[in-house]
Structures are given as structure tokens and as C-alpha cells.
Amino acid sequence: MRTPKDYTDNTGKPNWCPGCGNFGIEAGLKMAMSKLNLDPDNVALVSGIGCGANAPYWFNTYGLVTLHGRPLPVATGVKLGNHELTVIAWSGDGDAYGIGMGHFIHAMRRNANVTYLVGNNTVYGLTKGQASPTAEKGQISPSTPFGTPDPNIDPLALAMSSKCSFIARGFAGNLPHLSNLIAEGIKHKGFSLIDIYQPCVAWDKTHGYAYYQEKTFDLATVNHDVTNKQAALKMIFDKSEKLPIGIFYKEEREVYEDEQPQFKRGPLAHRDIENINIKAIFDQYSF
Ligand SMILES: Cc1ncc(C[n+]2csc(CCOP(=O)(O)OP(=O)(O)O)c2C)c(N)n1
Ligand SMILES: [Mg+2]
């Protein structure tokens, strides 16, 4: 059996601030991968740009740090290229729900077979703390000294309306819970969204570890039915007292690669291309 250390790249250490919630996400992911005994050579970790999105540098799996907001098209492509790989994408809330919002919605409705970890820290951490789309109306940040005038988006509600087949939320300060959630997301066949409350100790002093420890409760303790859309929506929208973490909704449906007849013969990456001659096509279209 593998241990979390088996997924660590030993050539460098994360440059996150001491206390950053990304350390919790990193540990939760490594714990989940070791729990599933995944071979690092069979995992691709794809990210965008941001503090959290630097993570692939420090894992010994395959890794791609792409462009801001673009990890999902690349992750979808990696999965289509070799659907035997476990493909995990990692974004911050700006990467996923700001600039990457269009990709987010389309990857969910396609049911791209990817696990998506989103560090929800309410700010653009890397660029010095501007309010992100999950910052609540009135939140003070370096870019909104009088409070952000915009109401926050609700990623889980968006996921629900985009036909996401696995919708969950974790907390970077609750590792046993988060690592289980990530393992469930990886095991799920289809797109799994795991939005993660991630304290940013540098730029958001309100939503720290103590705040989430006090405010969150585990959905598993209230007999929540993960197959019931209405119950899931109720849990997503009910912000009156405490914040639920856990799996909100789960369903099985065809994944993107199942819909493509060309994958029935096995992964594209394993095809023999030695004897394929594309000269005729080039000749047809060269002038
Ligand atoms: C096309 C483009 N626009 C803007 C930027 C600048 N930029 C880099 S990271 C970032 C926001 C990161 O915030 P988030 O995704 O929430 O990640 P965090 O740093 O909070 O983990 C921005 C705006 C960029 N790199 N590329
Ligand atoms: Mg962020």
C-alpha cells in the first residue's frame, strides 16, 4: 500500500504562506490517493493559475499548470487522450468561477470524467487579495475597501443547474472528512466538483480555521439523501445557521468518453500510429 508521501515531489516545497488552507487540500488529496492506492504514474493533476494552482509542481504525478481559468478543457482533453488515467483538476475560486466559469459549466454538463478541486478562499490570493466571485456582498478586500457591491455566486447551485453528477463541499481544516470526500470524488465515474472552504490567512481574516470549525457540520450526520435533488438544493441554499459540508448530490450517468464511439477500441494514447499516413490529407489541403 502507498502512503501520502508516495505522491510528493521531492525537488521543492510549496511556497504557500504558513497556515495556508492549500496545505490541507494538498494533504487531503495525497491521503485520498494513498487510500485508493493510485499509481502516481497513472494520475494527471491539471491546474490553472493561482496560489493553489501551483500544486502540480509539488506532486510526483503527471502535472500540467495551464492558463488562468483553463484547467478544465485541458483536463478533459487529457482524459479523452487516455481515459485510463485518473484526471484531477485543481483551481482557486477565481480560476474556476471567475475567468473559468464558461469551462466550468460545460465540463459539468458534458460529464467530463474529471475530479475538480476548487479552493474557495473568497479572494484572488496570488494577486494580493482582490474579492473573488465567492466573496459575499459587503466583504472588505484590498480591491473593495468599502465592501464588494456584488452578491456572491453559489457554485454548488450552479453545479446543480449544470447537471453536475457529483456535488460536494469540504473544509481544508478537516482532513479526515476532506480526504474521504476527495476519494469518493475520484471513485465517482463522471464530473465531481469538490468546492473546499480554504482559509486564506493573508487576505481574508474573517473566514479562518476557527470560523469554519464553528460554522460547518457534516451532512452525513443529518441523514441527507444524496440522490434527492430537492433535498440537495435545500441544503445548498439554507445558510441560516450552519454550513453543511459533505456530498450534496450524486447520480450515475454516461460520461463524456462513453459517448464517443472512437474510444470503444481503448485509449487513443495506446493506439499504434506507426502505419498511419496522413500525407493524402495534407496534400488535399495544401496550396
Ligand atoms: C488571463 C489572466 N488574467 C489574469 C491573470 C492574473 N491572475 C493570476 S492568478 C489570479 C487570480 C487567482 O485567484 P484564484 O483563482 O482564486 O486562486 P488563489 O490565488 O486564490 O488560490 C489572477 C487574476 C492571469 N495570470 N492571467
Ligand atoms: Mg482564490
CSV table of C-alpha atoms and ligand atoms in Angstrom, one decimal:
chain,number,residue,atom,x,y,z
A,1,MET,CA,0.0,0.0,0.0
A,2,ARG,CA,1.2,3.5,-0.7
A,3,THR,CA,1.3,6.4,1.8
A,4,PRO,CA,0.7,10.1,1.2
A,5,LYS,CA,4.5,10.6,0.9
A,6,ASP,CA,4.5,8.5,-2.2
A,7,TYR,CA,2.8,11.4,-4.1
A,8,THR,CA,5.3,14.0,-3.0
A,9,ASP,CA,7.8,15.5,-5.5
A,10,ASN,CA,11.0,15.9,-3.5
A,11,THR,CA,12.6,18.6,-5.7
A,12,GLY,CA,10.9,21.5,-4.0
A,13,LYS,CA,8.4,22.6,-1.3
A,14,PRO,CA,5.1,24.6,-1.7
A,15,ASN,CA,5.6,28.3,-1.5
A,16,TRP,CA,2.3,29.0,0.2
A,17,CYS,CA,2.1,31.2,3.2
A,18,PRO,CA,2.4,29.4,6.6
A,19,GLY,CA,-1.1,28.3,7.6
A,20,CYS,CA,-2.5,28.5,4.0
A,21,GLY,CA,-5.5,26.3,3.5
A,22,ASN,CA,-3.8,24.8,0.4
A,23,PHE,CA,-1.7,22.7,2.7
A,24,GLY,CA,-4.9,21.0,3.9
A,25,ILE,CA,-6.0,20.4,0.3
A,26,GLU,CA,-2.6,19.0,-0.7
A,27,ALA,CA,-2.6,16.7,2.3
A,28,GLY,CA,-6.3,15.7,1.7
A,29,LEU,CA,-5.5,14.8,-1.9
A,30,LYS,CA,-2.4,12.8,-1.1
A,31,MET,CA,-4.3,10.9,1.7
A,32,ALA,CA,-7.2,10.2,-0.8
A,33,MET,CA,-4.7,9.0,-3.5
A,34,SER,CA,-3.0,6.7,-1.0
A,35,LYS,CA,-6.3,5.4,0.4
A,36,LEU,CA,-7.2,4.4,-3.2
A,37,ASN,CA,-3.6,3.2,-3.7
A,38,LEU,CA,-3.3,5.1,-7.0
A,39,ASP,CA,-0.2,4.6,-9.0
A,40,PRO,CA,1.3,8.1,-9.4
A,41,ASP,CA,2.2,7.2,-13.0
A,42,ASN,CA,-1.4,6.8,-13.7
A,43,VAL,CA,-2.6,10.2,-12.3
A,44,ALA,CA,-2.6,13.5,-14.1
A,45,LEU,CA,-3.0,16.7,-12.0
A,46,VAL,CA,-4.0,19.7,-14.1
A,47,SER,CA,-4.3,23.2,-12.7
A,48,GLY,CA,-4.9,26.8,-13.9
A,49,ILE,CA,-3.1,29.8,-12.4
A,50,GLY,CA,-3.2,31.0,-8.8
A,51,CYS,CA,-1.7,30.1,-5.4
A,52,GLY,CA,-3.5,26.7,-5.2
A,53,ALA,CA,-3.0,26.1,-8.9
A,54,ASN,CA,0.8,25.8,-8.4
A,55,ALA,CA,0.2,22.5,-6.7
A,56,PRO,CA,1.2,20.2,-9.6
A,57,TYR,CA,4.8,21.3,-9.1
A,58,TRP,CA,4.9,19.5,-5.8
A,59,PHE,CA,3.3,16.2,-6.7
A,60,ASN,CA,5.1,13.4,-8.4
A,61,THR,CA,2.2,12.5,-10.6
A,62,TYR,CA,1.9,13.8,-14.2
A,63,GLY,CA,1.2,17.5,-13.9
A,64,LEU,CA,0.2,20.4,-16.0
A,65,VAL,CA,-0.1,24.0,-14.9
A,66,THR,CA,-2.1,25.6,-17.7
A,67,LEU,CA,-3.6,29.1,-18.2
A,68,HIS,CA,-5.7,31.1,-15.8
A,69,GLY,CA,-9.3,29.6,-16.0
A,70,ARG,CA,-8.4,26.9,-18.4
A,71,PRO,CA,-7.6,23.7,-16.5
A,72,LEU,CA,-10.9,22.0,-17.4
A,73,PRO,CA,-10.6,22.0,-21.2
A,74,VAL,CA,-7.0,20.6,-20.8
A,75,ALA,CA,-8.1,18.1,-18.1
A,76,THR,CA,-11.0,17.0,-20.4
A,77,GLY,CA,-8.5,16.6,-23.3
A,78,VAL,CA,-6.1,14.6,-21.1
A,79,LYS,CA,-8.9,12.2,-20.1
A,80,LEU,CA,-10.0,11.8,-23.8
A,81,GLY,CA,-6.5,11.2,-24.8
A,82,ASN,CA,-6.0,8.4,-22.3
A,83,HIS,CA,-9.2,7.6,-20.4
A,84,GLU,CA,-7.4,5.0,-18.3
A,85,LEU,CA,-5.7,7.9,-16.3
A,86,THR,CA,-7.2,9.3,-13.2
A,87,VAL,CA,-7.5,13.0,-14.0
A,88,ILE,CA,-7.7,15.6,-11.2
A,89,ALA,CA,-8.1,19.3,-11.9
A,90,TRP,CA,-7.2,22.0,-9.2
A,91,SER,CA,-8.3,25.6,-9.3
A,92,GLY,CA,-8.8,28.6,-7.0
A,93,ASP,CA,-12.3,30.2,-6.9
A,94,GLY,CA,-11.2,32.9,-9.3
A,95,ASP,CA,-9.7,30.4,-11.7
A,96,ALA,CA,-12.9,28.2,-11.5
A,97,TYR,CA,-15.8,30.6,-11.0
A,98,GLY,CA,-14.4,33.9,-12.5
A,99,ILE,CA,-12.4,33.6,-15.7
A,100,GLY,CA,-13.0,29.9,-16.0
A,101,MET,CA,-16.8,30.0,-15.4
A,102,GLY,CA,-17.7,29.0,-19.0
A,103,HIS,CA,-15.5,26.0,-19.0
A,104,PHE,CA,-16.8,25.0,-15.5
A,105,ILE,CA,-20.4,24.8,-16.8
A,106,HIS,CA,-19.6,23.0,-20.0
A,107,ALA,CA,-17.4,20.4,-18.3
A,108,MET,CA,-20.2,19.6,-15.9
A,109,ARG,CA,-23.0,19.3,-18.5
A,110,ARG,CA,-20.7,17.0,-20.6
A,111,ASN,CA,-19.9,14.9,-17.5
A,112,ALA,CA,-16.2,15.0,-18.3
A,113,ASN,CA,-14.7,12.3,-16.2
A,114,VAL,CA,-12.6,14.5,-14.0
A,115,THR,CA,-12.4,15.3,-10.3
A,116,TYR,CA,-12.4,19.1,-9.8
A,117,LEU,CA,-10.9,20.5,-6.5
A,118,VAL,CA,-11.7,24.2,-6.1
A,119,GLY,CA,-10.0,26.1,-3.2
A,120,ASN,CA,-12.7,28.6,-2.1
A,121,ASN,CA,-10.9,31.3,-0.2
A,122,THR,CA,-13.1,34.3,-1.3
A,123,VAL,CA,-10.1,36.1,-2.8
A,124,TYR,CA,-7.6,36.2,-5.6
A,125,GLY,CA,-4.8,35.2,-3.3
A,126,LEU,CA,-1.9,35.2,-5.8
A,127,THR,CA,-2.6,38.7,-7.0
A,128,LYS,CA,-2.9,40.2,-3.5
A,129,GLY,CA,-6.4,39.5,-2.3
A,130,GLN,CA,-9.0,41.1,-4.7
A,131,ALA,CA,-12.5,39.9,-3.9
A,132,SER,CA,-13.3,36.6,-5.8
A,133,PRO,CA,-16.8,35.6,-7.1
A,134,THR,CA,-17.5,33.8,-3.8
A,135,ALA,CA,-16.9,36.9,-1.6
A,136,GLU,CA,-20.2,37.9,0.0
A,137,LYS,CA,-21.7,41.3,-0.8
A,138,GLY,CA,-20.1,43.8,1.5
A,139,GLN,CA,-16.8,41.9,2.0
A,140,ILE,CA,-13.9,44.2,2.6
A,141,SER,CA,-10.8,43.3,0.5
A,142,PRO,CA,-7.8,45.2,-1.0
A,143,SER,CA,-9.9,45.8,-4.2
A,144,THR,CA,-13.1,46.6,-2.3
A,145,PRO,CA,-12.2,48.8,0.7
A,146,PHE,CA,-15.8,49.9,1.1
A,147,GLY,CA,-17.1,46.3,0.7
A,148,THR,CA,-17.8,44.5,-2.6
A,149,PRO,CA,-21.0,45.7,-4.2
A,150,ASP,CA,-21.7,42.4,-5.9
A,151,PRO,CA,-23.5,39.5,-4.4
A,152,ASN,CA,-21.6,36.2,-4.4
A,153,ILE,CA,-22.3,33.4,-6.8
A,154,ASP,CA,-23.2,30.0,-5.4
A,155,PRO,CA,-21.0,27.3,-7.2
A,156,LEU,CA,-23.0,24.4,-5.8
A,157,ALA,CA,-26.3,25.8,-7.1
A,158,LEU,CA,-24.7,26.4,-10.4
A,159,ALA,CA,-23.4,22.9,-10.5
A,160,MET,CA,-26.9,21.6,-9.8
A,161,SER,CA,-28.4,23.5,-12.7
A,162,SER,CA,-25.5,22.4,-14.9
A,163,LYS,CA,-26.2,18.7,-14.4
A,164,CYS,CA,-23.1,18.0,-12.4
A,165,SER,CA,-23.1,14.4,-11.4
A,166,PHE,CA,-21.2,14.7,-8.0
A,167,ILE,CA,-21.5,17.8,-5.9
A,168,ALA,CA,-19.6,18.2,-2.7
A,169,ARG,CA,-18.0,20.7,-0.3
A,170,GLY,CA,-15.2,20.2,2.1
A,171,PHE,CA,-13.1,22.2,4.5
A,172,ALA,CA,-9.3,22.3,4.3
A,173,GLY,CA,-9.1,22.2,8.1
A,174,ASN,CA,-11.0,18.9,8.4
A,175,LEU,CA,-8.6,16.4,6.9
A,176,PRO,CA,-10.3,13.0,7.7
A,177,HIS,CA,-13.5,14.4,6.1
A,178,LEU,CA,-11.8,16.1,3.2
A,179,SER,CA,-9.7,13.1,2.2
A,180,ASN,CA,-12.7,10.8,2.3
A,181,LEU,CA,-14.6,13.3,0.1
A,182,ILE,CA,-11.8,13.5,-2.4
A,183,ALA,CA,-11.5,9.7,-2.5
A,184,GLU,CA,-15.3,9.5,-3.2
A,185,GLY,CA,-15.0,12.1,-5.9
A,186,ILE,CA,-12.1,10.2,-7.6
A,187,LYS,CA,-14.1,6.9,-7.4
A,188,HIS,CA,-17.2,8.6,-8.9
A,189,LYS,CA,-17.5,8.0,-12.7
A,190,GLY,CA,-18.2,11.4,-14.0
A,191,PHE,CA,-17.5,15.0,-13.2
A,192,SER,CA,-17.1,15.5,-9.4
A,193,LEU,CA,-17.0,19.0,-8.0
A,194,ILE,CA,-15.4,19.4,-4.6
A,195,ASP,CA,-15.6,23.0,-3.5
A,196,ILE,CA,-13.3,23.4,-0.5
A,197,TYR,CA,-13.6,26.1,2.2
A,198,GLN,CA,-9.9,27.2,2.2
A,199,PRO,CA,-8.8,29.8,4.7
A,200,CYS,CA,-6.5,32.4,3.2
A,201,VAL,CA,-4.5,33.6,6.2
A,202,ALA,CA,-3.1,36.6,4.3
A,203,TRP,CA,-6.1,38.3,2.7
A,204,ASP,CA,-9.3,37.1,4.3
A,205,LYS,CA,-9.1,37.4,8.1
A,206,THR,CA,-12.8,36.7,8.6
A,207,HIS,CA,-13.1,33.2,7.2
A,208,GLY,CA,-10.3,31.5,9.1
A,209,TYR,CA,-10.0,28.0,10.6
A,210,ALA,CA,-11.9,28.8,13.8
A,211,TYR,CA,-14.8,30.3,11.7
A,212,TYR,CA,-15.3,27.2,9.6
A,213,GLN,CA,-14.7,24.8,12.6
A,214,GLU,CA,-17.5,26.6,14.4
A,215,LYS,CA,-19.8,27.0,11.4
A,216,THR,CA,-19.6,23.7,9.5
A,217,PHE,CA,-21.4,20.4,10.1
A,218,ASP,CA,-21.2,17.1,8.3
A,219,LEU,CA,-24.2,16.3,6.0
A,220,ALA,CA,-23.7,12.6,6.9
A,221,THR,CA,-24.9,13.4,10.4
A,222,VAL,CA,-28.3,14.6,9.3
A,223,ASN,CA,-29.4,11.7,7.1
A,224,HIS,CA,-29.2,13.7,3.9
A,225,ASP,CA,-30.3,11.8,0.8
A,226,VAL,CA,-27.6,12.4,-1.8
A,227,THR,CA,-29.9,11.2,-4.6
A,228,ASN,CA,-32.6,13.7,-3.9
A,229,LYS,CA,-32.3,16.9,-5.9
A,230,GLN,CA,-34.8,18.9,-3.9
A,231,ALA,CA,-33.1,17.9,-0.6
A,232,ALA,CA,-29.7,18.9,-2.1
A,233,LEU,CA,-30.9,22.3,-3.2
A,234,LYS,CA,-32.4,22.9,0.2
A,235,MET,CA,-29.1,22.2,1.8
A,236,ILE,CA,-27.2,24.3,-0.7
A,237,PHE,CA,-29.4,27.4,-0.2
A,238,ASP,CA,-30.1,27.1,3.5
A,239,LYS,CA,-27.4,29.4,5.0
A,240,SER,CA,-29.4,30.3,8.1
A,241,GLU,CA,-27.4,28.6,10.9
A,242,LYS,CA,-24.6,26.4,9.9
A,243,LEU,CA,-22.8,25.5,6.7
A,244,PRO,CA,-23.1,21.9,5.5
A,245,ILE,CA,-20.0,20.0,4.3
A,246,GLY,CA,-20.1,16.6,2.6
A,247,ILE,CA,-21.8,15.2,-0.5
A,248,PHE,CA,-24.9,17.2,-1.5
A,249,TYR,CA,-25.8,15.3,-4.7
A,250,LYS,CA,-24.7,12.3,-6.7
A,251,GLU,CA,-26.0,10.5,-9.7
A,252,GLU,CA,-24.7,8.0,-12.3
A,253,ARG,CA,-24.9,8.9,-15.9
A,254,GLU,CA,-22.9,8.4,-19.1
A,255,VAL,CA,-19.5,10.1,-19.1
A,256,TYR,CA,-18.1,12.1,-21.9
A,257,GLU,CA,-15.8,9.3,-23.2
A,258,ASP,CA,-18.6,6.8,-23.2
A,259,GLU,CA,-20.4,8.9,-25.7
A,260,GLN,CA,-17.5,8.8,-28.3
A,261,PRO,CA,-17.5,5.6,-30.4
A,262,GLN,CA,-13.8,6.0,-31.2
A,263,PHE,CA,-12.9,5.2,-27.6
A,264,LYS,CA,-14.5,1.8,-27.6
A,265,ARG,CA,-11.2,0.3,-29.0
A,266,GLY,CA,-9.3,1.6,-26.0
A,267,PRO,CA,-7.4,4.8,-25.2
A,268,LEU,CA,-6.2,6.9,-28.1
A,269,ALA,CA,-2.8,7.1,-26.3
A,270,HIS,CA,-2.3,3.4,-26.8
A,271,ARG,CA,-3.1,3.2,-30.5
A,272,ASP,CA,-0.4,2.3,-32.9
A,273,ILE,CA,0.2,5.3,-35.2
A,274,GLU,CA,3.2,3.9,-37.0
A,275,ASN,CA,1.4,2.9,-40.1
A,276,ILE,CA,-1.0,5.8,-40.4
A,277,ASN,CA,-0.2,8.0,-43.3
A,278,ILE,CA,-1.8,11.5,-43.3
A,279,LYS,CA,0.0,12.7,-46.4
A,280,ALA,CA,-3.1,12.5,-48.5
A,281,ILE,CA,-5.0,14.8,-46.2
A,282,PHE,CA,-2.1,17.3,-46.2
A,283,ASP,CA,-1.9,17.1,-49.9
A,284,GLN,CA,-5.6,17.8,-50.3
A,285,TYR,CA,-5.4,21.0,-48.2
A,286,SER,CA,-2.0,22.4,-49.1
A,287,PHE,CA,-1.9,25.1,-51.8
B,1,LIG,C1,-5.5,35.8,-18.3
B,1,LIG,C2,-5.1,36.1,-17.0
B,1,LIG,N1,-5.7,37.1,-16.3
B,1,LIG,C3,-5.3,37.5,-15.1
B,1,LIG,C4,-4.2,36.9,-14.5
B,1,LIG,C5,-3.7,37.3,-13.2
B,1,LIG,N2,-4.0,36.4,-12.1
B,1,LIG,C6,-3.2,35.4,-11.8
B,1,LIG,S1,-3.8,34.4,-10.5
B,1,LIG,C7,-5.2,35.3,-10.5
B,1,LIG,C8,-6.3,35.0,-9.5
B,1,LIG,C9,-6.1,33.8,-8.7
B,1,LIG,O1,-7.2,33.7,-7.8
B,1,LIG,P1,-7.8,32.3,-7.5
B,1,LIG,O2,-8.0,31.5,-8.8
B,1,LIG,O3,-8.9,32.4,-6.6
B,1,LIG,O4,-6.5,31.5,-6.8
B,1,LIG,P2,-5.8,31.7,-5.4
B,1,LIG,O5,-4.6,32.5,-5.7
B,1,LIG,O6,-6.8,32.4,-4.5
B,1,LIG,O7,-5.5,30.3,-5.0
B,1,LIG,C10,-5.2,36.4,-11.4
B,1,LIG,C11,-6.3,37.3,-11.6
B,1,LIG,C12,-3.5,35.9,-15.3
B,1,LIG,N3,-2.5,35.2,-14.8
B,1,LIG,N4,-4.0,35.5,-16.5
B,2,MG,MG,-9.0,32.3,-4.5
